[in-house]
CSV table of N, CA and C and ligand atoms in Angstrom, one decimal:
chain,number,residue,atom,x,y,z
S,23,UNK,N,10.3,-18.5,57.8
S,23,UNK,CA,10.2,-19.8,57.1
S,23,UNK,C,8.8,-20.0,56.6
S,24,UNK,N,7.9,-19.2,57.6
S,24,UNK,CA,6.6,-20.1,57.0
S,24,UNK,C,6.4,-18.9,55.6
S,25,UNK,N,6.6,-17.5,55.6
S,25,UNK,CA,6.4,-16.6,54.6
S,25,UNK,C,7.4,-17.7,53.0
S,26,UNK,N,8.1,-18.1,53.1
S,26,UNK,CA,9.3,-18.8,52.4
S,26,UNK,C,7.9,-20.2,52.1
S,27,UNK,N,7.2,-20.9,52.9
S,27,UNK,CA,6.4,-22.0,52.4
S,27,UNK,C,5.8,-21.5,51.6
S,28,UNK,N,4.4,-20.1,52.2
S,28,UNK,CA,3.6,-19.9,51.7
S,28,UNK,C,4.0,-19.3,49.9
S,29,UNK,N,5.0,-18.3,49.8
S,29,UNK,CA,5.1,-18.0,48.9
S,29,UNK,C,5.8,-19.4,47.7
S,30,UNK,N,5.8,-20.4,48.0
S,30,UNK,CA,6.6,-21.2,47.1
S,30,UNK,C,5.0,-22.2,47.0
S,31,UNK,N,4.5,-22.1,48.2
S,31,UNK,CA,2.6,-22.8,47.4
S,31,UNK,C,2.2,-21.6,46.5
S,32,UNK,N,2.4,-20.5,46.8
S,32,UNK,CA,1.3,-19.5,46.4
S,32,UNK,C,2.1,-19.7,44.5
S,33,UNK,N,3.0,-19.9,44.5
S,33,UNK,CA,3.7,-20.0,43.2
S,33,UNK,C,3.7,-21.1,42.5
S,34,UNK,N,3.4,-22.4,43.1
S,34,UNK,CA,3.1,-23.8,42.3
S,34,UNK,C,1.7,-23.5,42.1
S,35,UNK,N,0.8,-22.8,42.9
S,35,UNK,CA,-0.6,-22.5,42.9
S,35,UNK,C,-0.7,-22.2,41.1
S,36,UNK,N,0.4,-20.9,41.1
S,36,UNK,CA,-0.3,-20.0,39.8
S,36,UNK,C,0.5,-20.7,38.9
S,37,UNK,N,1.4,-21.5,39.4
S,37,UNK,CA,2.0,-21.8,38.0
S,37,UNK,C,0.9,-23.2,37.2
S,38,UNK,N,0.1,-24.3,38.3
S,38,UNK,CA,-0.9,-25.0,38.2
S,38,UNK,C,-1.8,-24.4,37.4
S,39,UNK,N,-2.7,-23.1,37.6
S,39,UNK,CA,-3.2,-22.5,37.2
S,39,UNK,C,-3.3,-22.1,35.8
S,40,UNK,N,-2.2,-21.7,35.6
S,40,UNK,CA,-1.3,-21.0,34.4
S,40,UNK,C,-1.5,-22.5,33.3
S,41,UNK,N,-1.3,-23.6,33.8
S,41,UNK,CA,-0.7,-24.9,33.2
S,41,UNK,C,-2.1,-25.3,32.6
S,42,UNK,N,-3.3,-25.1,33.6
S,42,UNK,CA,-5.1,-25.2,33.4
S,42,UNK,C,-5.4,-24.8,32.6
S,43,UNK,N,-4.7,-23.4,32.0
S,43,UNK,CA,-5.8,-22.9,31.2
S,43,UNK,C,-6.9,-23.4,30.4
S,44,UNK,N,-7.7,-23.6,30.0
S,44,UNK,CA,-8.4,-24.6,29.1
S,44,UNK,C,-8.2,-24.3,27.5
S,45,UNK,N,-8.2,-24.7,26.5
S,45,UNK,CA,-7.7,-24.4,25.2
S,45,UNK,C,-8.4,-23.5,24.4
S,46,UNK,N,-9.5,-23.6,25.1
S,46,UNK,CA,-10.7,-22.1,24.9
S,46,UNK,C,-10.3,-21.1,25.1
S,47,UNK,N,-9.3,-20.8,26.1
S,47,UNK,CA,-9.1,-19.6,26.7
S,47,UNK,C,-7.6,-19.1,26.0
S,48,UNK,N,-7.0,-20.2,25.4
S,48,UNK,CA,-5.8,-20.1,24.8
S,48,UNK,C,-6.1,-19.6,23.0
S,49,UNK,N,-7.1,-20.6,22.7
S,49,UNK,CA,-7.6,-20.0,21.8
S,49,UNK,C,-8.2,-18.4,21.5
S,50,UNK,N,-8.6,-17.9,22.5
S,50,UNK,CA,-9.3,-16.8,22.6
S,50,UNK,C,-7.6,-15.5,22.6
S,51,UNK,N,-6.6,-16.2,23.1
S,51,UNK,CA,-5.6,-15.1,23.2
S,51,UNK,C,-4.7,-15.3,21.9
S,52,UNK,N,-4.9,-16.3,21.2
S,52,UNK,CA,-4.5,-16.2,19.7
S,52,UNK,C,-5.5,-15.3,19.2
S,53,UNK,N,-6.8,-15.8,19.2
S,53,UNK,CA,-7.3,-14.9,18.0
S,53,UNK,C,-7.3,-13.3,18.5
S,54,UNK,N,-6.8,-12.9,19.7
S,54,UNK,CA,-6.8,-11.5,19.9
S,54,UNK,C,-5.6,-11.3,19.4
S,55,UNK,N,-4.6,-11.5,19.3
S,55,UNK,CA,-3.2,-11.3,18.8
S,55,UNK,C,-3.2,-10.6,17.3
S,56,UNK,N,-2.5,-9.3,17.5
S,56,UNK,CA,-2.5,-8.3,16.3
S,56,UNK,C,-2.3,-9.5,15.0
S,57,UNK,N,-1.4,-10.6,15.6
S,57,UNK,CA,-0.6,-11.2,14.2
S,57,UNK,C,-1.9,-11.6,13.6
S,58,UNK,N,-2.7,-12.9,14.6
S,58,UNK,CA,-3.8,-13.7,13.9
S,58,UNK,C,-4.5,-12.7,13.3
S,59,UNK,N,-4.8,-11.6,14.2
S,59,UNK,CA,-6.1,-10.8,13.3
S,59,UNK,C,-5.4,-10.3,11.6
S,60,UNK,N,-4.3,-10.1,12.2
S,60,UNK,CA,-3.6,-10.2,10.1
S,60,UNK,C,-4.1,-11.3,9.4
S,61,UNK,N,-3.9,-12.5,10.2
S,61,UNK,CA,-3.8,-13.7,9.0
S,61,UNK,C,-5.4,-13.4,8.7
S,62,UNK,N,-6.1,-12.7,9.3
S,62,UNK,CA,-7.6,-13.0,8.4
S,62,UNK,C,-8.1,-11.6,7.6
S,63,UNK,N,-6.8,-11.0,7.3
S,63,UNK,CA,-6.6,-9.7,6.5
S,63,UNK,C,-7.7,-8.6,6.9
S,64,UNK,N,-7.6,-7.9,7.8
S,64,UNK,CA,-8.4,-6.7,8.1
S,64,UNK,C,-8.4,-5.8,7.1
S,65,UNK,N,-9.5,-5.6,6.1
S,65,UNK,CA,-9.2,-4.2,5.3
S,65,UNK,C,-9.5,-3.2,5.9
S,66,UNK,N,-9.1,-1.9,5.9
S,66,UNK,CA,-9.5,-0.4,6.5
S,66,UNK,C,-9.4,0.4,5.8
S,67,UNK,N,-11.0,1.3,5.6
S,67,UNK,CA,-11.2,2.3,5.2
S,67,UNK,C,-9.8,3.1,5.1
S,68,UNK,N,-9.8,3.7,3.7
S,68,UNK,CA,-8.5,4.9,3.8
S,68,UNK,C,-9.3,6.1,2.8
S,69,UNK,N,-10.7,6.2,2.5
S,69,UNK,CA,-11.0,7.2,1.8
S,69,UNK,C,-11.5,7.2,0.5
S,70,UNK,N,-11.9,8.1,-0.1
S,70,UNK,CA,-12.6,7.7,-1.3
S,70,UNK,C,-11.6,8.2,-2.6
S,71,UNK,N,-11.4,7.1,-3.7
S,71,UNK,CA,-10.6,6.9,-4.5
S,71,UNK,C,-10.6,8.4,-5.0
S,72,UNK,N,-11.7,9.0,-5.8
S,72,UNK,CA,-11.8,10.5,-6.4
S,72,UNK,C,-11.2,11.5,-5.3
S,73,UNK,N,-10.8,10.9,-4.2
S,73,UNK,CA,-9.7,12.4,-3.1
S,73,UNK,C,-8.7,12.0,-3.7
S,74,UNK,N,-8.3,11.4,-4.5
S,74,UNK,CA,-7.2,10.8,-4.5
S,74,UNK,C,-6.2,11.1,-6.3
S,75,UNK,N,-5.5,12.5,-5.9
S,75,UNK,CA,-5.5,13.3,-7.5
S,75,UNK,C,-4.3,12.1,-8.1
S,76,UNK,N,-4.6,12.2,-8.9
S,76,UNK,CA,-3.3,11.0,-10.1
S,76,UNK,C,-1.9,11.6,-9.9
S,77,UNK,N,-0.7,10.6,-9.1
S,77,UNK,CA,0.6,10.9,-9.4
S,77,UNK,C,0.5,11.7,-7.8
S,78,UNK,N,-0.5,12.0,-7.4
S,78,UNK,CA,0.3,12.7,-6.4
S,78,UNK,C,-0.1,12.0,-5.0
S,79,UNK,N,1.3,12.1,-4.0
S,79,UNK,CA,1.0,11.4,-2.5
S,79,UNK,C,0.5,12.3,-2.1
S,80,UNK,N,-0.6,10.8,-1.2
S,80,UNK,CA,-1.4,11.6,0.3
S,80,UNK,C,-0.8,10.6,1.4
S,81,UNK,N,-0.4,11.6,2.2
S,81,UNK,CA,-0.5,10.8,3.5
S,81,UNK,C,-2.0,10.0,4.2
S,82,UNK,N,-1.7,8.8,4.5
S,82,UNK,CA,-2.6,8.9,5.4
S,82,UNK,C,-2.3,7.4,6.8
S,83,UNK,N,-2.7,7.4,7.4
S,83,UNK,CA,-2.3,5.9,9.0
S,83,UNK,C,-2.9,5.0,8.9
S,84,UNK,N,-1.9,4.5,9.3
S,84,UNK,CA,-2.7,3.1,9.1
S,84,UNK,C,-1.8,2.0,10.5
S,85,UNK,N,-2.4,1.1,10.3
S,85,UNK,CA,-2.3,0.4,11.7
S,85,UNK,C,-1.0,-0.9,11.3
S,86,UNK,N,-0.3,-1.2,12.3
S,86,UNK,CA,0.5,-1.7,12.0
S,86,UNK,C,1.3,-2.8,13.2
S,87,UNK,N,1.1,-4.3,13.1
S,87,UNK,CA,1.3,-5.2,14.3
S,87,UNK,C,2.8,-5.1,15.2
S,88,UNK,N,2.7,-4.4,16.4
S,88,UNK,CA,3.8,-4.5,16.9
S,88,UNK,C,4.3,-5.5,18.1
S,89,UNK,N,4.3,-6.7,18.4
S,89,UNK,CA,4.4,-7.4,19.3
S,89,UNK,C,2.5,-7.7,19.6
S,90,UNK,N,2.3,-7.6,21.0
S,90,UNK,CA,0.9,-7.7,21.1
S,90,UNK,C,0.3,-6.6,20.6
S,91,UNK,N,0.6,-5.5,20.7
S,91,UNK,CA,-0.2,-4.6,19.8
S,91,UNK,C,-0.3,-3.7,18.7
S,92,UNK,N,-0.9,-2.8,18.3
S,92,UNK,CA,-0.6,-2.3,17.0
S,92,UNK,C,-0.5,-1.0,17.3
S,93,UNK,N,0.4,0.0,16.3
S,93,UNK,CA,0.2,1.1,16.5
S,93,UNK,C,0.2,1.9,15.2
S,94,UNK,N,-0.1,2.8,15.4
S,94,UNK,CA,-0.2,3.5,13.9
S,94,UNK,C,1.0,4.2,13.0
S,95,UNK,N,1.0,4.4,12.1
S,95,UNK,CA,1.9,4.5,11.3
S,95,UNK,C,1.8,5.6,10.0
S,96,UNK,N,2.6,6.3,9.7
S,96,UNK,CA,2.2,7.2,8.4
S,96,UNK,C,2.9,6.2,7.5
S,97,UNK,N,1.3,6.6,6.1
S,97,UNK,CA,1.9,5.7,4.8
S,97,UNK,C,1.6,6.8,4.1
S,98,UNK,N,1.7,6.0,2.9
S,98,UNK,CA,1.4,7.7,1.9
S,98,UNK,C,0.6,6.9,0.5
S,99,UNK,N,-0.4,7.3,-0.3
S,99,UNK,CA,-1.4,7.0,-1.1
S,99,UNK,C,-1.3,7.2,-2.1
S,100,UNK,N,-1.0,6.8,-3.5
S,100,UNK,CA,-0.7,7.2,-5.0
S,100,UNK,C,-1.9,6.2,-5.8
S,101,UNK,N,-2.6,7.0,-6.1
S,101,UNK,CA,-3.5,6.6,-7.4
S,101,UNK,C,-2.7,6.8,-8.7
S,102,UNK,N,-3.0,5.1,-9.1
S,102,UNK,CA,-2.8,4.7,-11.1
S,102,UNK,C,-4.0,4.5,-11.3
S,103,UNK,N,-4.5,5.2,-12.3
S,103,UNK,CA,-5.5,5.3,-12.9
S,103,UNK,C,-6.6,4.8,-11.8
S,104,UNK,N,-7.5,3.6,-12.1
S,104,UNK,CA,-8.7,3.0,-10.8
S,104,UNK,C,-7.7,2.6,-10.0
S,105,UNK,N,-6.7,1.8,-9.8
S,105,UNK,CA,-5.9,1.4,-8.6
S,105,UNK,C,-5.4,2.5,-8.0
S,106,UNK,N,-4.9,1.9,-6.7
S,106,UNK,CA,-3.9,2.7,-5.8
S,106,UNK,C,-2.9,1.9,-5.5
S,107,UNK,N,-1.9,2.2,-5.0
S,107,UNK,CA,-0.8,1.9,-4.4
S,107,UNK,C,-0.2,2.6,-3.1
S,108,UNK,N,-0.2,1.8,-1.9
S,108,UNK,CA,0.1,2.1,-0.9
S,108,UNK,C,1.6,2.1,-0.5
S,109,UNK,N,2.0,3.3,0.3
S,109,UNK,CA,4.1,2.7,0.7
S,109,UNK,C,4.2,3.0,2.6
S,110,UNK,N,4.9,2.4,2.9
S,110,UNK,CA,5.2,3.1,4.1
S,110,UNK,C,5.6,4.1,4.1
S,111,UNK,N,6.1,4.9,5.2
S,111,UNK,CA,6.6,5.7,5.3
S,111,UNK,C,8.1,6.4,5.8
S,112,UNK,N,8.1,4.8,6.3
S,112,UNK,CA,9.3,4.4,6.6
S,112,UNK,C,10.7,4.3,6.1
S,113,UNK,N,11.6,5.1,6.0
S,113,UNK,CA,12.9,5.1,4.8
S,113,UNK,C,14.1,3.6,5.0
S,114,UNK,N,13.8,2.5,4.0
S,114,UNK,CA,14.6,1.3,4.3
S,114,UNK,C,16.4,1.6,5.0
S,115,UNK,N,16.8,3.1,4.1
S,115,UNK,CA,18.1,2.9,5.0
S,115,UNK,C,18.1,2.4,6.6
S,116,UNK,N,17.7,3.5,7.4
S,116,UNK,CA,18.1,2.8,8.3
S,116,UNK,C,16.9,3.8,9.0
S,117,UNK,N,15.7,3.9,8.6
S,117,UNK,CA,14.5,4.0,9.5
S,117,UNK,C,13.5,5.6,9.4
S,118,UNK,N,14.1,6.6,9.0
S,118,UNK,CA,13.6,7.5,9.2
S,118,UNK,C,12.1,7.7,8.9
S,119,UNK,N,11.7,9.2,8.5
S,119,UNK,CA,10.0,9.3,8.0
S,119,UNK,C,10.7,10.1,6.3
S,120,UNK,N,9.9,9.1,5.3
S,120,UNK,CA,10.1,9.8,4.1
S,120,UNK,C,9.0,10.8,4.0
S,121,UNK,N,9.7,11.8,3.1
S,121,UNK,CA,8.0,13.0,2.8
S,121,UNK,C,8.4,13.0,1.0
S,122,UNK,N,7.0,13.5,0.7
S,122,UNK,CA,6.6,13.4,-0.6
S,122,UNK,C,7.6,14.7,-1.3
S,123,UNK,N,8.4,14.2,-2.2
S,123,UNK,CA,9.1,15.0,-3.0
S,123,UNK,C,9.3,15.2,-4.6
S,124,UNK,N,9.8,16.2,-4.8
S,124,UNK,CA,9.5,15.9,-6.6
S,124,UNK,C,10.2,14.6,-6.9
S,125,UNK,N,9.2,14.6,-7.8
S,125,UNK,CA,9.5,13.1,-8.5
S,125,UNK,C,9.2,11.7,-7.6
S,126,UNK,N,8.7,11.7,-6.4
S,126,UNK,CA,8.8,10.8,-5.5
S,126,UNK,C,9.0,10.7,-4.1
S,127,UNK,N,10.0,10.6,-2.9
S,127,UNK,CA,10.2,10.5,-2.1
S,127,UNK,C,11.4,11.2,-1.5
S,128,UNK,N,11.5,11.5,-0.4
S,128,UNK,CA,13.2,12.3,0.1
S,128,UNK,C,12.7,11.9,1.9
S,129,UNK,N,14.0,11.4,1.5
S,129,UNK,CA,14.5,11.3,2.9
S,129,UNK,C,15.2,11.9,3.6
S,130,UNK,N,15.3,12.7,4.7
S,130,UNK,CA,15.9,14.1,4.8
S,130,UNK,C,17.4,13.8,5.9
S,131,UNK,N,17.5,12.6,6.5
S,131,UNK,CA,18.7,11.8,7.3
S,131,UNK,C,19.7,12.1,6.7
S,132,UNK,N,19.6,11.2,5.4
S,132,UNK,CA,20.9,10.8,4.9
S,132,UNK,C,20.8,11.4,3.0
S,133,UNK,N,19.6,11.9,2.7
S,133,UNK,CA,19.2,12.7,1.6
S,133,UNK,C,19.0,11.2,0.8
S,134,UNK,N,18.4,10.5,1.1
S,134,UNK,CA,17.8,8.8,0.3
S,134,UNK,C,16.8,9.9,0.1
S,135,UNK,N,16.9,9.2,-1.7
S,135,UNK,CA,15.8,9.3,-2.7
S,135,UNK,C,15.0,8.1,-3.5
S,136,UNK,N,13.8,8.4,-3.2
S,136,UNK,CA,12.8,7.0,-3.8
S,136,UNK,C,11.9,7.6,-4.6
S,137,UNK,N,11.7,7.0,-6.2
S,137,UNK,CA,11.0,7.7,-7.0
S,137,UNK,C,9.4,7.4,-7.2
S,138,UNK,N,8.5,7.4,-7.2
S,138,UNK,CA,6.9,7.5,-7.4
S,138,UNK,C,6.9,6.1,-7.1
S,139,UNK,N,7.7,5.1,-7.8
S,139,UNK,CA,7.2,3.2,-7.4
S,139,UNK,C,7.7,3.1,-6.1
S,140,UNK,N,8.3,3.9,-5.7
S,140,UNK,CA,9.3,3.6,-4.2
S,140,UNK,C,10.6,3.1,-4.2
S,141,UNK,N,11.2,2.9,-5.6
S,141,UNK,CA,12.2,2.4,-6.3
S,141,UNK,C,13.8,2.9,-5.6
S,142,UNK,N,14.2,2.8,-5.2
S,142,UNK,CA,16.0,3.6,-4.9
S,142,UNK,C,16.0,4.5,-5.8
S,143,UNK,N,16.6,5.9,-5.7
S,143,UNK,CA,16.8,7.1,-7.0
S,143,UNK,C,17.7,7.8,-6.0
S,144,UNK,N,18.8,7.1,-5.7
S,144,UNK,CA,20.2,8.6,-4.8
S,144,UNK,C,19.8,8.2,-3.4
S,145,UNK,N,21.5,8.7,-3.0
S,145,UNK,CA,21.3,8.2,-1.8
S,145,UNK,C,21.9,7.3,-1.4
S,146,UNK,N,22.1,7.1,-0.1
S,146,UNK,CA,22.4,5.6,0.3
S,146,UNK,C,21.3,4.3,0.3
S,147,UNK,N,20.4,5.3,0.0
S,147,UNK,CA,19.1,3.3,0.3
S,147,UNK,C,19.5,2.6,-1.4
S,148,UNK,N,18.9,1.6,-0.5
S,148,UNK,CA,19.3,0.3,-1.6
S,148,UNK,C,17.8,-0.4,-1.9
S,149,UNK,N,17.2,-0.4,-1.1
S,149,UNK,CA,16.2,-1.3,-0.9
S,149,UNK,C,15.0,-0.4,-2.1
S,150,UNK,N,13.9,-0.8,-1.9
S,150,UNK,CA,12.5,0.0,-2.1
S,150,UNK,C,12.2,0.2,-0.9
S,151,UNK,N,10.9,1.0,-0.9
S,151,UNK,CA,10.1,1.6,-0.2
S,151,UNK,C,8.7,0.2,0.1
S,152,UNK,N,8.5,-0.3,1.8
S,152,UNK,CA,7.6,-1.1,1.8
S,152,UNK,C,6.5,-0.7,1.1
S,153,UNK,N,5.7,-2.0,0.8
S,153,UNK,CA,4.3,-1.4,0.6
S,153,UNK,C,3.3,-2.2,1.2
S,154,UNK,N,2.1,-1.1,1.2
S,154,UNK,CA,0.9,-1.7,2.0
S,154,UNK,C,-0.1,-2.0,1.2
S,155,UNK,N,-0.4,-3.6,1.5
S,155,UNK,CA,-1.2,-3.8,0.3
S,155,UNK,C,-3.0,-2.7,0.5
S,156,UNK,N,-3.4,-2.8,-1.0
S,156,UNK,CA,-4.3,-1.6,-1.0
S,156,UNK,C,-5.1,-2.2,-1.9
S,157,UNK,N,-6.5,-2.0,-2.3
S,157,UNK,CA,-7.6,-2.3,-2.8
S,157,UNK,C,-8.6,-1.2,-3.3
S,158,UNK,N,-9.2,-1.2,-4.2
S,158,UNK,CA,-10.2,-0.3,-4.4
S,158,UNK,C,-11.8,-1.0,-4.7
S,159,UNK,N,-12.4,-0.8,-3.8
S,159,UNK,CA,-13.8,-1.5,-3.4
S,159,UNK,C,-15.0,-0.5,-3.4
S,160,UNK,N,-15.5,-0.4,-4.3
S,160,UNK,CA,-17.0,0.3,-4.5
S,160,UNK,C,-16.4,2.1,-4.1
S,161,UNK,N,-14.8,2.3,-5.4
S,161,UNK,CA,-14.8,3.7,-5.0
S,161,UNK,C,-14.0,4.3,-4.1
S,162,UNK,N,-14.0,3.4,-3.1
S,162,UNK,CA,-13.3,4.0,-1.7
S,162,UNK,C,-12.1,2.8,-1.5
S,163,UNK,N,-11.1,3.5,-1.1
S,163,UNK,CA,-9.5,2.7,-0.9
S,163,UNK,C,-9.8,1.8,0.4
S,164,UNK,N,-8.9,0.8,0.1
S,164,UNK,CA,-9.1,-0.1,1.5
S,164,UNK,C,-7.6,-0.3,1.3
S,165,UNK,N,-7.0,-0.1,2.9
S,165,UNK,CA,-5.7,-0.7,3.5
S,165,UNK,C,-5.3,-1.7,4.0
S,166,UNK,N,-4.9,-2.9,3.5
S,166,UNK,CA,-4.8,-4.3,4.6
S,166,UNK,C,-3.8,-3.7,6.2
S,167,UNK,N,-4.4,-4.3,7.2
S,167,UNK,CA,-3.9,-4.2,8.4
S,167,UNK,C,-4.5,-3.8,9.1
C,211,FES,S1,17.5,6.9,7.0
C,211,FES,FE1,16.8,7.5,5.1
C,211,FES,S2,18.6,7.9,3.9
C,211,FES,FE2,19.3,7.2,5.8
């Protein structure tokens, strides 16, 4: 009986505790949170635009919010002229890893085909190909995320 009190104080204890936090400290676990750090758009280094040959994918990772944390992810890199354009790597059917194929994309699951914009081209996908927004800043590509 008394193990049965103590644990039922030791539990109003933390749950009092838990209730205290001060708004400082609540605030401090928002702004760590993969999501917030998005809303203040992290750009990341992905390389210097001239690696970057016209029409053709590069792979390259990039980081990506999954619950509390992030994890990395293959995207793939297509230079238009000074711009770039970023896609996941991700195949919208239903998940796989796309790789760079003539004309665009191949998905090797279900044989989904996505052409250079990330567009549906055969296949069962319907959708496009996500994309990662992408920037070009003094030369060198930048990745949101
Ligand atoms: S998962 Fe890509 S075509 Fe099915």
């Amino acid at each position: 009986v008394d193990s049965e009190v103590d644990r039922r104080r030791v539990l109003r204890g933390l749950c009092a505790a838990a209730l205290a936090l001060p708004p400082a400290v609540h605030a401090l676990l928002v702004a760590l949170h993969p999501l917030a750090r998005g809303a203040r758009r992290a750009w990341r280094d992905a390389g210097a635009l001239d690696a970057l040959e016209e029409g053709v994918l590069k792979p390259f990772t990039h980081e990506i919010a999954a619950g509390w944390e992030t994890r990395k992810e293959l995207g793939f890199l297509l230079r238009r002229g000074g711009g770039v354009v970023a896609f996941r790597a991700r195949c919208t059917h239903l998940g796989c890893r796309v790789r760079p194929a003539e004309g665009g994309f191949h998905c090797p699951c279900h044989d989904g085909r996505f052409d250079l914009d990330g567009r549906p081209a055969g296949g069962p996908v319907t959708r496009p190909l996500e994309r990662i927004e992408a920037r070009v800043r003094d030369g060198r590509v930048e990745v949101s995320g």
